[in-house]
Tab-separated table of C-alpha atoms (C1' of nucleotides) in Angstrom:
chain	number	residue	atom	x	y	z
A	803	MET	CA	119.847	-203.271	152.557
A	804	ASP	CA	117.462	-202.897	149.918
A	805	ASP	CA	117.140	-199.372	151.008
A	806	THR	CA	120.702	-198.653	150.554
A	807	ILE	CA	120.827	-200.398	147.352
A	808	ASN	CA	118.024	-198.378	146.116
A	809	LEU	CA	119.724	-195.409	147.257
A	810	ILE	CA	122.708	-196.301	145.356
A	811	ARG	CA	120.816	-196.874	142.374
A	812	ARG	CA	119.181	-193.587	142.713
A	813	GLY	CA	122.274	-191.811	142.880
A	814	CYS	CA	123.657	-193.627	140.080
A	815	ARG	CA	120.436	-192.501	138.168
A	816	LEU	CA	121.079	-189.116	139.221
A	817	ALA	CA	124.454	-189.077	137.871
A	818	ARG	CA	123.364	-190.553	134.634
A	819	GLU	CA	120.757	-188.059	134.169
A	820	LEU	CA	123.115	-185.410	134.877
A	821	GLU	CA	125.328	-186.939	132.270
A	822	ILE	CA	122.622	-187.175	129.939
A	823	ASN	CA	121.301	-183.713	130.178
A	824	LEU	CA	124.662	-182.266	129.989
A	825	PRO	CA	124.163	-180.896	126.603
A	826	ASN	CA	121.100	-179.168	127.780
A	827	MET	CA	122.553	-177.785	130.926
A	828	ALA	CA	125.831	-177.257	129.517
A	829	ASN	CA	125.363	-173.510	129.490
A	830	GLN	CA	123.844	-173.397	132.953
A	831	PRO	CA	126.336	-173.916	135.617
A	832	SER	CA	123.755	-173.254	138.339
A	833	LEU	CA	121.731	-176.294	137.126
A	834	LEU	CA	124.822	-178.389	136.989
A	835	ALA	CA	125.766	-177.316	140.315
A	836	ILE	CA	122.338	-178.336	141.700
A	837	SER	CA	122.344	-181.604	139.989
A	838	CYS	CA	125.659	-182.296	141.344
A	839	GLU	CA	124.702	-181.532	144.668
A	840	GLU	CA	121.877	-183.836	144.551
A	841	ILE	CA	124.342	-186.810	143.505
A	842	ILE	CA	126.794	-186.060	145.985
A	843	GLN	CA	124.227	-185.857	148.670
A	844	ALA	CA	122.753	-188.945	147.475
A	845	PHE	CA	125.859	-190.856	147.674
A	846	GLY	CA	126.735	-189.204	150.952
A	847	VAL	CA	123.675	-190.653	152.482
A	848	ILE	CA	124.635	-193.911	151.209
A	849	ARG	CA	128.143	-193.533	152.609
A	850	GLU	CA	126.485	-192.882	156.013
A	851	ARG	CA	124.487	-195.876	155.811
A	852	LEU	CA	127.178	-198.170	154.936
A	853	GLY	CA	129.517	-196.717	157.288
A	854	ARG	CA	127.058	-196.962	160.194
A	855	ASN	CA	124.781	-199.958	159.470
A	856	PRO	CA	125.704	-201.809	156.463
A	857	LEU	CA	122.613	-203.976	156.782
A	858	ASP	CA	120.389	-201.653	158.421
A	859	ALA	CA	118.402	-199.091	156.847
A	860	GLY	CA	115.641	-201.584	156.983
A	861	SER	CA	112.596	-200.296	158.218
A	862	GLY	CA	112.803	-196.611	157.656
A	863	GLY	CA	112.475	-196.520	154.210
A	864	TYR	CA	115.002	-194.608	151.976
A	865	ARG	CA	112.428	-192.578	150.051
A	866	GLU	CA	113.571	-189.308	151.337
A	867	MET	CA	116.860	-189.602	150.388
A	868	GLN	CA	117.207	-186.035	151.235
A	869	GLU	CA	119.107	-186.354	154.319
A	870	PRO	CA	119.794	-183.648	156.813
A	871	ARG	CA	123.286	-183.983	156.716
A	872	HIS	CA	124.408	-182.668	153.478
A	873	SER	CA	127.008	-180.466	154.780
A	874	GLU	CA	130.200	-182.611	154.350
A	875	VAL	CA	129.431	-184.360	151.468
A	876	GLN	CA	131.823	-182.983	149.007
A	877	ALA	CA	132.582	-185.366	146.239
A	878	GLY	CA	135.714	-183.686	145.685
A	879	SER	CA	137.610	-184.300	149.009
A	880	GLY	CA	135.789	-185.860	151.781
A	881	SER	CA	134.111	-188.715	150.241
A	882	ASN	CA	135.799	-191.854	150.168
A	883	ASN	CA	133.298	-194.606	149.893
A	884	ILE	CA	131.414	-192.403	147.681
A	885	GLU	CA	134.048	-192.234	145.011
A	886	GLU	CA	134.420	-195.949	145.316
A	887	TRP	CA	130.991	-196.165	144.208
A	888	LEU	CA	131.576	-193.808	141.530
A	889	ARG	CA	134.460	-195.702	140.599
A	890	LEU	CA	132.433	-198.213	138.989
A	891	PRO	CA	133.129	-198.562	135.442
A	892	GLY	CA	130.203	-196.531	134.407
A	893	TYR	CA	130.606	-193.826	136.672
A	894	ALA	CA	134.072	-192.901	136.029
A	895	GLN	CA	132.966	-190.309	133.640
A	896	ALA	CA	130.251	-189.130	135.864
A	897	VAL	CA	132.749	-188.375	138.365
A	898	SER	CA	134.701	-186.232	136.011
A	899	ILE	CA	131.695	-184.509	135.097
A	900	LEU	CA	131.086	-184.029	138.730
A	901	GLN	CA	134.304	-182.719	139.374
A	902	GLN	CA	134.012	-180.380	136.518
A	903	SER	CA	130.942	-179.204	137.520
A	904	GLN	CA	131.805	-178.567	140.886
A	905	HIS	CA	134.333	-176.349	139.639
A	906	TRP	CA	131.544	-174.527	138.160
A	907	ALA	CA	129.385	-174.592	141.069
A	908	GLY	CA	132.353	-172.905	143.068
A	909	THR	CA	132.705	-170.241	140.430
A	910	SER	CA	129.263	-169.381	139.899
A	911	GLY	CA	128.579	-169.441	143.313
A	912	SER	CA	125.078	-170.878	143.134
A	913	ARG	CA	125.121	-173.449	145.634
A	914	MET	CA	121.844	-174.807	146.608
A	915	GLY	CA	120.956	-174.582	150.035
A	916	ASN	CA	118.751	-177.384	150.161
A	917	ILE	CA	118.260	-179.701	147.333
A	918	GLU	CA	115.684	-181.385	149.047
A	919	ARG	CA	112.507	-180.045	147.610
A	920	ARG	CA	109.682	-182.323	148.161
A	921	GLU	CA	107.818	-180.656	145.332
A	922	VAL	CA	108.889	-179.263	142.158
A	923	ARG	CA	108.038	-175.629	142.040
A	924	PRO	CA	106.356	-174.548	139.312
A	925	GLU	CA	108.278	-171.434	138.821
A	926	VAL	CA	111.653	-171.438	137.417
A	927	GLU	CA	113.809	-168.908	138.588
A	928	GLY	CA	115.329	-167.138	135.569
A	929	ALA	CA	116.853	-169.358	133.328
A	930	ALA	CA	117.994	-171.679	135.753
A	931	ALA	CA	115.615	-174.269	136.094
A	932	THR	CA	115.128	-176.400	139.311
A	933	VAL	CA	116.601	-179.734	138.257
A	934	VAL	CA	115.645	-181.554	141.259
A	935	GLY	CA	115.286	-185.161	142.016
A	936	HIS	CA	111.963	-185.315	143.769
A	937	PHE	CA	111.657	-188.892	144.671
A	938	VAL	CA	108.539	-190.329	145.557
A	939	GLY	CA	109.145	-193.694	147.079
A	940	THR	CA	105.762	-194.801	147.448
A	941	GLY	CA	106.508	-198.070	148.391
A	942	GLY	CA	105.939	-198.056	151.947
A	943	GLY	CA	106.886	-201.522	152.603
A	944	GLY	CA	107.511	-203.997	149.985
A	945	GLU	CA	108.577	-202.520	146.666
A	946	GLU	CA	107.459	-204.581	143.816
A	947	MET	CA	109.455	-203.558	140.797
A	948	GLN	CA	106.865	-205.405	138.983
A	949	ALA	CA	105.245	-202.112	138.203
A	950	MET	CA	102.274	-203.346	136.252
A	951	ASP	CA	101.212	-206.194	133.845
A	952	VAL	CA	101.327	-204.435	130.515
A	953	SER	CA	100.124	-207.197	128.692
A	954	LEU	CA	97.019	-207.979	130.509
A	955	GLY	CA	94.150	-208.760	128.118
A	956	ARG	CA	92.345	-205.587	128.898
A	957	ARG	CA	89.399	-206.136	126.637
A	958	ARG	CA	87.937	-202.983	125.547
A	959	SER	CA	84.216	-203.393	125.638
A	960	ALA	CA	83.232	-206.889	126.365
A	961	THR	CA	84.957	-209.471	128.658
A	962	SER	CA	85.459	-208.809	132.237
A	963	SER	CA	86.915	-205.525	133.211
A	964	SER	CA	88.508	-206.924	136.193
A	965	GLU	CA	91.375	-208.715	134.390
A	966	ARG	CA	93.188	-205.417	134.581
A	967	THR	CA	95.943	-205.404	136.874
A	968	ARG	CA	96.579	-201.926	136.232
A	969	ARG	CA	97.578	-200.499	139.408
A	970	ARG	CA	98.190	-196.646	140.000
A	971	ASN	CA	101.691	-195.993	139.911
A	972	SER	CA	102.138	-196.538	143.443
A	973	ASP	CA	104.280	-199.412	143.407
A	974	ALA	CA	107.347	-198.021	141.449
A	975	GLU	CA	108.994	-195.230	142.765
A	976	LYS	CA	109.155	-192.206	140.669
A	977	TRP	CA	111.387	-189.394	140.701
A	978	THR	CA	110.960	-185.978	138.757
A	979	ILE	CA	113.756	-183.945	137.408
A	980	ARG	CA	113.533	-180.629	135.400
A	981	VAL	CA	115.628	-180.238	132.199
A	982	PRO	CA	115.722	-177.153	130.535
A	983	ALA	CA	114.842	-177.297	126.751
A	984	PRO	CA	117.579	-176.170	124.562
A	985	ARG	CA	117.001	-172.687	123.898
A	986	MET	CA	118.469	-172.782	120.551
A	987	GLY	CA	117.309	-175.149	117.947
A	988	ASN	CA	114.701	-177.452	118.922
A	989	THR	CA	113.219	-176.178	121.875
A	990	GLU	CA	110.495	-178.662	121.347
A	991	LEU	CA	112.902	-181.489	121.842
A	992	PRO	CA	112.065	-183.143	124.985
A	993	PRO	CA	114.991	-183.987	127.183
A	994	GLU	CA	116.826	-187.063	126.000
A	995	ASP	CA	118.061	-189.260	128.458
A	996	GLY	CA	119.985	-191.900	126.611
A	997	TYR	CA	117.042	-194.356	126.454
A	998	THR	CA	114.733	-194.912	123.748
A	999	TRP	CA	111.137	-194.224	124.686
A	1000	ARG	CA	108.056	-194.763	122.864
A	1001	LYS	CA	105.249	-192.523	123.324
A	1002	TYR	CA	102.022	-194.400	124.365
A	1003	GLY	CA	99.774	-191.496	125.365
A	1004	GLN	CA	99.367	-187.788	125.764
A	1005	LYS	CA	96.867	-186.016	127.806
A	1006	GLU	CA	95.923	-182.633	128.772
A	1007	ILE	CA	96.318	-182.135	132.292
A	1008	LEU	CA	94.095	-179.751	134.423
A	1009	GLY	CA	96.036	-176.681	135.271
A	1010	SER	CA	98.645	-177.209	132.615
A	1011	LYS	CA	98.900	-175.536	129.251
A	1012	PHE	CA	100.815	-178.143	127.889
A	1013	PRO	CA	99.804	-181.895	127.410
A	1014	ARG	CA	101.633	-184.397	129.211
A	1015	GLY	CA	103.433	-187.053	127.122
A	1016	TYR	CA	103.482	-190.696	128.336
A	1017	TYR	CA	106.360	-192.646	127.255
A	1018	ARG	CA	107.608	-195.982	127.950
A	1019	CYS	CA	110.843	-198.002	127.171
A	1020	THR	CA	110.862	-199.207	123.751
A	1021	HIS	CA	112.105	-202.512	124.755
A	1022	GLN	CA	109.429	-203.164	127.112
A	1023	LYS	CA	108.438	-206.029	125.240
A	1024	LEU	CA	111.900	-207.531	124.955
A	1025	TYR	CA	113.049	-207.013	128.273
A	1026	HIS	CA	109.940	-206.487	130.171
A	1027	CYS	CA	111.449	-203.038	131.030
A	1028	SER	CA	108.967	-201.259	133.154
A	1029	ALA	CA	110.694	-197.940	132.786
A	1030	LYS	CA	108.307	-195.147	131.909
A	1031	LYS	CA	108.419	-191.308	131.807
A	1032	GLN	CA	106.087	-188.524	131.624
A	1033	VAL	CA	107.344	-185.487	130.003
A	1034	GLN	CA	105.509	-182.225	130.474
A	1035	ARG	CA	106.554	-178.570	130.043
A	1036	LEU	CA	105.866	-176.262	132.570
A	1037	ASP	CA	103.476	-173.783	131.650
A	1038	SER	CA	105.364	-171.255	133.768
A	1039	ASP	CA	108.404	-171.953	131.585
A	1040	PRO	CA	107.911	-173.546	128.390
A	1041	PHE	CA	111.683	-174.030	128.177
A	1042	THR	CA	111.753	-176.508	130.869
A	1043	PHE	CA	110.605	-179.845	130.746
A	1044	GLU	CA	109.552	-181.624	133.800
A	1045	VAL	CA	110.150	-185.378	133.468
A	1046	THR	CA	109.027	-187.918	135.801
A	1047	TYR	CA	110.484	-191.188	135.496
A	1048	ARG	CA	109.169	-194.278	136.791
A	1049	GLY	CA	110.428	-197.859	137.155
A	1050	ASP	CA	113.852	-198.964	136.145
A	1051	HIS	CA	115.166	-200.144	132.972
A	1052	THR	CA	115.850	-203.792	133.039
A	1053	CYS	CA	116.476	-203.789	129.276
A	1054	HIS	CA	120.042	-203.960	128.153
A	1055	MET	CA	121.036	-206.417	130.764
A	1056	SER	CA	124.293	-207.773	129.487
A	1057	SER	CA	126.471	-207.579	126.429
A	1058	THR	CA	125.278	-210.830	125.411
A	1059	THR	CA	121.851	-209.711	125.519
A	1060	PRO	CA	119.705	-212.412	123.778
A	1061	SER	CA	117.606	-211.454	120.851
A	1062	ILE	CA	114.761	-212.298	123.079
A	1063	LEU	CA	114.794	-212.793	126.549
A	1064	PRO	CA	113.608	-216.356	127.218
A	1065	PRO	CA	111.395	-216.030	130.520
A	1066	PRO	CA	111.092	-212.530	131.542
A	1067	PRO	CA	110.676	-212.557	135.257
A	1068	PRO	CA	111.380	-208.926	136.016
A	1069	PRO	CA	114.286	-209.094	137.744
A	1070	PRO	CA	113.835	-207.601	141.336
A	1071	ALA	CA	116.824	-205.662	140.631
A	1072	SER	CA	119.719	-207.233	142.149
A	1073	LEU	CA	122.642	-204.972	142.889
A	1074	GLU	CA	124.474	-205.984	140.012
A	1075	ALA	CA	121.683	-205.776	137.549
A	1076	ALA	CA	120.964	-202.522	139.143
A	1077	HIS	CA	124.037	-200.714	138.264
A	1078	VAL	CA	124.208	-202.396	135.021
A	1079	ALA	CA	120.995	-201.181	134.219
A	1080	THR	CA	121.704	-197.783	135.329
A	1081	THR	CA	124.718	-197.430	133.463
A	1082	GLN	CA	124.118	-198.682	130.094
A	1083	PRO	CA	121.592	-196.716	128.124
A	1084	ILE	CA	120.370	-199.706	126.303
A	1085	SER	CA	121.895	-200.969	123.156
A	1086	ALA	CA	119.294	-202.306	120.882
A	1087	SER	CA	116.937	-204.956	120.309
A	1088	ALA	CA	119.208	-207.305	119.486
A	1089	PRO	CA	121.523	-207.000	116.316
A	1090	VAL	CA	123.384	-204.082	117.681
A	1091	PRO	CA	126.317	-205.212	119.718
A	1092	PRO	CA	125.933	-203.149	122.958
A	1093	SER	CA	129.589	-203.265	123.285
A	1094	ARG	CA	129.479	-199.742	122.999
A	1095	TRP	CA	127.600	-199.375	126.130
A	1096	LEU	CA	129.376	-201.667	128.278
A	1097	PRO	CA	131.025	-200.008	131.340
A	1098	LEU	CA	134.142	-201.551	130.070
A	1099	ASP	CA	134.224	-199.181	127.204
A	1100	PHE	CA	133.496	-196.337	129.438
A	1101	GLY	CA	136.795	-197.013	130.841
A	1102	MET	CA	138.741	-197.094	127.684
A	1103	GLY	CA	136.843	-194.445	125.769
A	1104	SER	CA	137.759	-191.035	126.394
A	1105	ALA	CA	137.366	-190.440	129.959
A	1106	GLY	CA	134.916	-187.930	129.027
A	1107	GLY	CA	133.053	-190.103	126.875
A	1108	SER	CA	129.813	-188.683	127.417
A	1109	ARG	CA	127.574	-190.436	125.072
A	1110	ASN	CA	124.591	-188.115	125.889
A	1111	MET	CA	122.616	-188.316	122.968
A	1112	ALA	CA	120.625	-185.313	123.150
A	1113	ILE	CA	119.404	-186.118	119.685
A	1114	GLY	CA	116.014	-186.978	119.449
A	1115	GLY	CA	114.702	-184.927	116.583
A	1116	SER	CA	116.320	-187.255	114.487
A	1117	GLY	CA	115.522	-186.147	110.925
A	1118	SER	CA	113.073	-188.875	111.006
A	1119	GLY	CA	110.262	-186.326	111.629
A	1120	SER	CA	107.939	-189.109	112.215
A	1121	GLY	CA	104.682	-188.284	111.143
A	1122	SER	CA	104.047	-186.868	114.692
A	1123	GLY	CA	105.639	-183.956	116.442
A	1124	SER	CA	102.648	-181.654	116.841
A	1125	GLU	CA	102.939	-181.033	120.358
A	1126	ALA	CA	106.066	-181.269	122.483
A	1127	GLY	CA	106.537	-184.495	121.216
A	1128	PRO	CA	109.656	-185.644	122.683
A	1129	SER	CA	110.585	-187.955	119.986
A	1130	THR	CA	111.623	-191.396	120.917
A	1131	GLY	CA	115.450	-191.449	120.882
A	1132	GLY	CA	117.114	-193.134	117.988
A	1133	SER	CA	115.052	-193.570	114.960
A	1134	ARG	CA	111.789	-195.365	114.126
A	1135	ARG	CA	113.055	-198.688	112.881
A	1136	GLY	CA	116.610	-197.937	112.595
A	1137	LYS	CA	116.877	-198.953	116.195
A	1138	GLU	CA	119.252	-197.228	118.258
A	1139	VAL	CA	122.124	-197.875	116.112
A	1140	GLU	CA	122.546	-194.208	115.778
A	1141	TYR	CA	123.606	-193.957	119.341
A	1142	PRO	CA	127.168	-194.822	118.890
A	1143	LEU	CA	127.299	-192.228	116.251
A	1144	VAL	CA	125.844	-189.560	118.409
A	1145	ALA	CA	127.707	-190.728	121.079
A	1146	ASP	CA	130.870	-189.999	119.235
A	1147	LEU	CA	129.692	-186.618	118.441
A	1148	ALA	CA	128.976	-185.796	121.902
A	1149	ASP	CA	132.242	-187.113	122.782
A	1150	VAL	CA	134.102	-184.885	120.362
A	1151	MET	CA	132.326	-181.946	121.165
A	1152	PHE	CA	132.786	-182.442	124.914
A	1153	ASN	CA	136.262	-183.241	124.484
A	1154	SER	CA	136.996	-180.261	122.474
A	1155	GLY	CA	135.403	-177.686	124.742
A	1156	SER	CA	132.644	-178.165	127.061
A	1157	SER	CA	132.182	-174.406	127.112
A	1158	SER	CA	130.984	-173.941	123.852
A	1159	THR	CA	127.479	-173.007	124.185
A	1160	ASN	CA	126.827	-173.619	120.508
A	1161	SER	CA	127.692	-177.118	121.042
A	1162	MET	CA	124.181	-177.982	120.558
A	1163	ASP	CA	124.293	-176.524	117.200
A	1164	PHE	CA	126.700	-179.085	116.498
A	1165	ILE	CA	124.205	-181.687	117.251
A	1166	PHE	CA	121.329	-179.964	115.795
A	1167	PRO	CA	122.650	-178.325	112.760
A	1168	ALA	CA	119.430	-177.644	111.293
A	1169	SER	CA	118.128	-176.448	114.556
A	1170	LYS	CA	116.092	-173.961	112.874
A	1171	GLU	CA	113.248	-176.445	112.638
A	1172	ASP	CA	110.538	-173.843	111.633
A	1173	LYS	CA	108.413	-175.482	114.642
A	1174	LYS	CA	105.685	-177.417	113.597
A	1175	ASP	CA	102.154	-176.181	112.867
A	1176	GLU	CA	100.419	-176.039	115.909
A	1177	ASP	CA	97.426	-176.254	113.874
A	1178	ASN	CA	97.579	-179.686	112.708
A	1179	GLY	CA	94.560	-179.810	110.689
A	1180	LYS	CA	94.226	-183.310	109.657
A	1181	ASP	CA	91.340	-184.903	108.361
B	123	DC	C1'	106.285	-204.407	106.228
B	124	DA	C1'	107.647	-203.119	110.778
B	125	DC	C1'	107.497	-199.926	113.943
B	126	DA	C1'	106.349	-195.220	116.063
B	127	DT	C1'	102.851	-191.715	116.908
B	128	DT	C1'	98.186	-190.126	117.402
B	129	DT	C1'	94.140	-190.226	119.599
B	130	DG	C1'	89.805	-191.361	121.808
B	131	DA	C1'	88.101	-194.679	124.953
B	132	DC	C1'	88.622	-197.262	128.950
B	133	DC	C1'	89.549	-197.789	133.723
B	134	DC	C1'	91.442	-197.092	138.524
B	135	DC	C1'	92.329	-194.528	142.188
B	136	DG	C1'	91.796	-190.469	145.132
C	1449	DC	C1'	82.790	-188.454	140.085
C	1450	DG	C1'	86.717	-186.714	137.762
C	1451	DG	C1'	91.476	-186.591	136.725
C	1452	DG	C1'	95.145	-189.111	135.410
C	1453	DG	C1'	97.229	-193.180	133.269
C	1454	DT	C1'	96.909	-196.617	129.896
C	1455	DC	C1'	95.229	-199.406	125.801
C	1456	DA	C1'	94.782	-200.093	121.310
C	1457	DA	C1'	92.912	-198.969	116.710
C	1458	DA	C1'	94.140	-195.950	112.882
C	1459	DT	C1'	97.349	-193.807	110.834
C	1460	DG	C1'	101.984	-192.372	109.164
C	1461	DT	C1'	106.614	-192.970	107.885
C	1462	DG	C1'	111.112	-195.000	106.275
DNA sequence: CACATTTGACCCCG
DNA sequence: CGGGGTCAAATGTG
């Protein structure tokens, strides 16, 4: 069952990502189509499983969620169970988005033959990037969501160096998606996904012109959220970011999120926690009532309530931003209190006319952003 | 002052 | 052994 659950979670995640990246892909129907296909496919597999062996799926391993039978999976008509899943509070909107984009897909006729791509191709065809989920379920057997112990007393010089529990990211599954960087305005803006990330590293990668940024959930401490992501822009297409996510967000667990989680045993990710986690894009470290993010709200809010906060640049302009500094969501210290606001913005703009390409301009009024000096001559 | 980013060093894994 | 991922001190910003 774990596999199935994971699949579900994955599907949800995809949906969420799609939703989140909507602002960026708004003007790229083909991308949307692809993305939708993925989601549909994902849930299609789930349906298959649930329909056949509800508890099976044990041994194999779900990692290749790219199933061969991706023909009848049409979120629009055939799938029942799938929709059931999608009907979950948080996915209602995703569904509408899906339906909407499906329409696009049909129109643009850019249907993806196989979404399944084991590897992300370095080249981007035209403007249409390949937003592909490329999962790498490394967990061949047991999947310990534990990720790694980030707080190990990793003494820098002295002390034993064996204390380190740092494992290669072979535990947590990871999936890669490509998101186009907004062509207008801040093209440096990294893909925003509704979560707040904190950059903890950057490194030049062999074979890549651009450095790779390492981010982790801002709430890692509070919630022991092991979610991480790497952002790297393709050297073949600087306008495209390749984002690799790893781990799940265990933060923003419930509306009554305690200011500080008492015992932080990383929830193995129960089904419930799973979709809750994959639904709400975090709320805050405490003071901010996450009510806004509760699935319930999705239901009441405008159906299309896409709170995709593509923001990021946030005028905070933190003293950084030299590279493709994907900025950490909200603001430095202001917490993510901004989310709701942005959410409204997005909400409004998407409700008004999702076809406006300049919608981004709405979000990034001062998109000019004379980029930053790549010549950061400090010191 | 608290928190985020920068950046070089450290360490693990392939 | 080297690349990639992470840590943590230093630094910057609101």
